[in-house]
Amino acid sequence: MNHPQIQFREHHHAEIDLDQLQNLFEIAAFWAKGRTIKDLSIAIANSKPVISVWDDTKLIGFARATSDGIYRATIWDVVIHPDYQGTGLGSKLVETVLSHPQMQVERVYLMTTYQQKFYEKIGFQTNNTTTMVLYNQANLSNMTTAEVQLSESLGA
């Protein structure tokens, strides 16, 4: 890929264009549709690193992570605009997140619905033994497990 105008940037809370990020999620991330600007702001404020990918002034990629700085970290919200998928930017984005000092931990986790092969190429392995989830949202409290799984698969 040879796009000299493509830039990777690390952000602090107030530096990211949340309108462009919300739009990118609507276009390219079924699992993030409907996220509000307020919620995005809170998530970013509690994440480090926060990495974005820009083609000139257009936001075309994003990822963030949370970490305790020594034992565990989790990568969240990896997304590349559809027009740029398949160009290597997604791999470079994840590698950029992984190279951050906050990510130098024993284990890095992530969750994915359909992109297992993509992450395996970067070195991630499927782990069926340690992952559990607590659905801690009021609107999910009366749903069955099957309803919750269907809701997640539809990006609700």
PDB file of N, CA and C in Angstrom, residues 7-12 16 44 47-54 59-65 76-79 92-94 96-98:
ATOM      1  N   GLN A   7      -1.955   8.577   7.779  1.00  0.00           N
ATOM      2  CA  GLN A   7      -1.239   8.797   9.038  1.00  0.00           C
ATOM      3  C   GLN A   7      -1.903   8.023  10.164  1.00  0.00           C
ATOM      4  N   PHE A   8      -1.066   7.474  11.044  1.00  0.00           N
ATOM      5  CA  PHE A   8      -1.523   6.849  12.278  1.00  0.00           C
ATOM      6  C   PHE A   8      -1.254   7.836  13.402  1.00  0.00           C
ATOM      7  N   ARG A   9      -2.244   8.053  14.260  1.00  0.00           N
ATOM      8  CA  ARG A   9      -2.090   9.022  15.347  1.00  0.00           C
ATOM      9  C   ARG A   9      -2.552   8.415  16.664  1.00  0.00           C
ATOM     10  N   GLU A  10      -1.816   8.758  17.717  1.00  0.00           N
ATOM     11  CA  GLU A  10      -2.276   8.426  19.061  1.00  0.00           C
ATOM     12  C   GLU A  10      -3.015   9.638  19.611  1.00  0.00           C
ATOM     13  N   HIS A  11      -4.131   9.376  20.281  1.00  0.00           N
ATOM     14  CA  HIS A  11      -4.972  10.465  20.775  1.00  0.00           C
ATOM     15  C   HIS A  11      -5.113  10.431  22.280  1.00  0.00           C
ATOM     16  N   HIS A  12      -5.318  11.608  22.809  1.00  0.00           N
ATOM     17  CA  HIS A  12      -5.770  11.759  24.178  1.00  0.00           C
ATOM     18  C   HIS A  12      -7.234  12.157  24.090  1.00  0.00           C
ATOM     19  N   ILE A  16      -9.869  13.533  19.552  1.00  0.00           N
ATOM     20  CA  ILE A  16     -10.452  12.766  18.454  1.00  0.00           C
ATOM     21  C   ILE A  16     -11.758  13.422  17.990  1.00  0.00           C
ATOM     22  N   ILE A  44     -13.492   6.477  25.263  1.00  0.00           N
ATOM     23  CA  ILE A  44     -12.157   6.955  24.896  1.00  0.00           C
ATOM     24  C   ILE A  44     -11.426   7.514  26.108  1.00  0.00           C
ATOM     25  N   SER A  47      -9.629   4.799  27.954  1.00  0.00           N
ATOM     26  CA  SER A  47      -8.811   3.920  27.123  1.00  0.00           C
ATOM     27  C   SER A  47      -7.430   4.510  26.886  1.00  0.00           C
ATOM     28  N   LYS A  48      -6.451   3.623  26.797  1.00  0.00           N
ATOM     29  CA  LYS A  48      -5.100   4.022  26.419  1.00  0.00           C
ATOM     30  C   LYS A  48      -4.355   2.771  25.995  1.00  0.00           C
ATOM     31  N   PRO A  49      -3.897   2.727  24.761  1.00  0.00           N
ATOM     32  CA  PRO A  49      -3.866   3.782  23.762  1.00  0.00           C
ATOM     33  C   PRO A  49      -5.173   3.905  22.982  1.00  0.00           C
ATOM     34  N   VAL A  50      -5.319   5.048  22.339  1.00  0.00           N
ATOM     35  CA  VAL A  50      -6.381   5.314  21.371  1.00  0.00           C
ATOM     36  C   VAL A  50      -5.657   5.695  20.086  1.00  0.00           C
ATOM     37  N   ILE A  51      -5.821   4.864  19.054  1.00  0.00           N
ATOM     38  CA  ILE A  51      -5.097   5.058  17.796  1.00  0.00           C
ATOM     39  C   ILE A  51      -6.103   5.271  16.671  1.00  0.00           C
ATOM     40  N   SER A  52      -5.834   6.249  15.821  1.00  0.00           N
ATOM     41  CA  SER A  52      -6.690   6.488  14.658  1.00  0.00           C
ATOM     42  C   SER A  52      -5.837   6.477  13.398  1.00  0.00           C
ATOM     43  N   VAL A  53      -6.509   6.251  12.274  1.00  0.00           N
ATOM     44  CA  VAL A  53      -5.859   6.244  10.965  1.00  0.00           C
ATOM     45  C   VAL A  53      -6.575   7.274  10.104  1.00  0.00           C
ATOM     46  N   TRP A  54      -5.786   8.133   9.467  1.00  0.00           N
ATOM     47  CA  TRP A  54      -6.330   9.245   8.692  1.00  0.00           C
ATOM     48  C   TRP A  54      -5.810   9.220   7.266  1.00  0.00           C
ATOM     49  N   LEU A  59     -11.137  10.389   8.724  1.00  0.00           N
ATOM     50  CA  LEU A  59     -10.901   9.276   9.636  1.00  0.00           C
ATOM     51  C   LEU A  59     -11.269   7.979   8.929  1.00  0.00           C
ATOM     52  N   ILE A  60     -10.289   7.078   8.770  1.00  0.00           N
ATOM     53  CA  ILE A  60     -10.533   5.821   8.056  1.00  0.00           C
ATOM     54  C   ILE A  60     -10.275   4.589   8.913  1.00  0.00           C
ATOM     55  N   GLY A  61      -9.764   4.785  10.128  1.00  0.00           N
ATOM     56  CA  GLY A  61      -9.523   3.644  11.000  1.00  0.00           C
ATOM     57  C   GLY A  61      -9.439   4.065  12.447  1.00  0.00           C
ATOM     58  N   PHE A  62      -9.703   3.097  13.333  1.00  0.00           N
ATOM     59  CA  PHE A  62      -9.719   3.407  14.760  1.00  0.00           C
ATOM     60  C   PHE A  62      -9.555   2.118  15.548  1.00  0.00           C
ATOM     61  N   ALA A  63      -8.874   2.219  16.675  1.00  0.00           N
ATOM     62  CA  ALA A  63      -8.817   1.140  17.665  1.00  0.00           C
ATOM     63  C   ALA A  63      -8.441   1.754  19.003  1.00  0.00           C
ATOM     64  N   ARG A  64      -8.868   1.095  20.065  1.00  0.00           N
ATOM     65  CA  ARG A  64      -8.503   1.550  21.398  1.00  0.00           C
ATOM     66  C   ARG A  64      -8.248   0.325  22.256  1.00  0.00           C
ATOM     67  N   ALA A  65      -7.646   0.545  23.432  1.00  0.00           N
ATOM     68  CA  ALA A  65      -7.373  -0.560  24.341  1.00  0.00           C
ATOM     69  C   ALA A  65      -7.472  -0.088  25.779  1.00  0.00           C
ATOM     70  N   TRP A  76     -10.144  -3.007  21.828  1.00  0.00           N
ATOM     71  CA  TRP A  76     -11.556  -2.736  21.553  1.00  0.00           C
ATOM     72  C   TRP A  76     -11.714  -1.968  20.236  1.00  0.00           C
ATOM     73  N   ASP A  77     -12.858  -2.150  19.608  1.00  0.00           N
ATOM     74  CA  ASP A  77     -13.341  -1.253  18.551  1.00  0.00           C
ATOM     75  C   ASP A  77     -12.393  -1.097  17.367  1.00  0.00           C
ATOM     76  N   VAL A  78     -11.805  -2.182  16.905  1.00  0.00           N
ATOM     77  CA  VAL A  78     -10.940  -2.114  15.723  1.00  0.00           C
ATOM     78  C   VAL A  78     -11.834  -1.987  14.491  1.00  0.00           C
ATOM     79  N   VAL A  79     -11.615  -0.922  13.730  1.00  0.00           N
ATOM     80  CA  VAL A  79     -12.451  -0.693  12.553  1.00  0.00           C
ATOM     81  C   VAL A  79     -11.644   0.039  11.483  1.00  0.00           C
ATOM     82  N   LYS A  92      -1.785  -3.198  10.403  1.00  0.00           N
ATOM     83  CA  LYS A  92      -0.882  -2.174  10.922  1.00  0.00           C
ATOM     84  C   LYS A  92      -1.505  -1.455  12.117  1.00  0.00           C
ATOM     85  N   LEU A  93      -2.808  -1.228  12.083  1.00  0.00           N
ATOM     86  CA  LEU A  93      -3.500  -0.582  13.195  1.00  0.00           C
ATOM     87  C   LEU A  93      -3.383  -1.426  14.466  1.00  0.00           C
ATOM     88  N   VAL A  94      -3.669  -2.721  14.363  1.00  0.00           N
ATOM     89  CA  VAL A  94      -3.572  -3.599  15.536  1.00  0.00           C
ATOM     90  C   VAL A  94      -2.128  -3.678  16.017  1.00  0.00           C
ATOM     91  N   THR A  96       0.129  -1.403  15.728  1.00  0.00           N
ATOM     92  CA  THR A  96       0.433  -0.118  16.367  1.00  0.00           C
ATOM     93  C   THR A  96      -0.094  -0.100  17.797  1.00  0.00           C
ATOM     94  N   VAL A  97      -1.308  -0.584  17.994  1.00  0.00           N
ATOM     95  CA  VAL A  97      -1.859  -0.677  19.348  1.00  0.00           C
ATOM     96  C   VAL A  97      -0.984  -1.588  20.203  1.00  0.00           C
ATOM     97  N   LEU A  98      -0.622  -2.752  19.668  1.00  0.00           N
ATOM     98  CA  LEU A  98       0.171  -3.724  20.428  1.00  0.00           C
ATOM     99  C   LEU A  98       1.556  -3.208  20.791  1.00  0.00           C
TER     100      LEU A  98
END
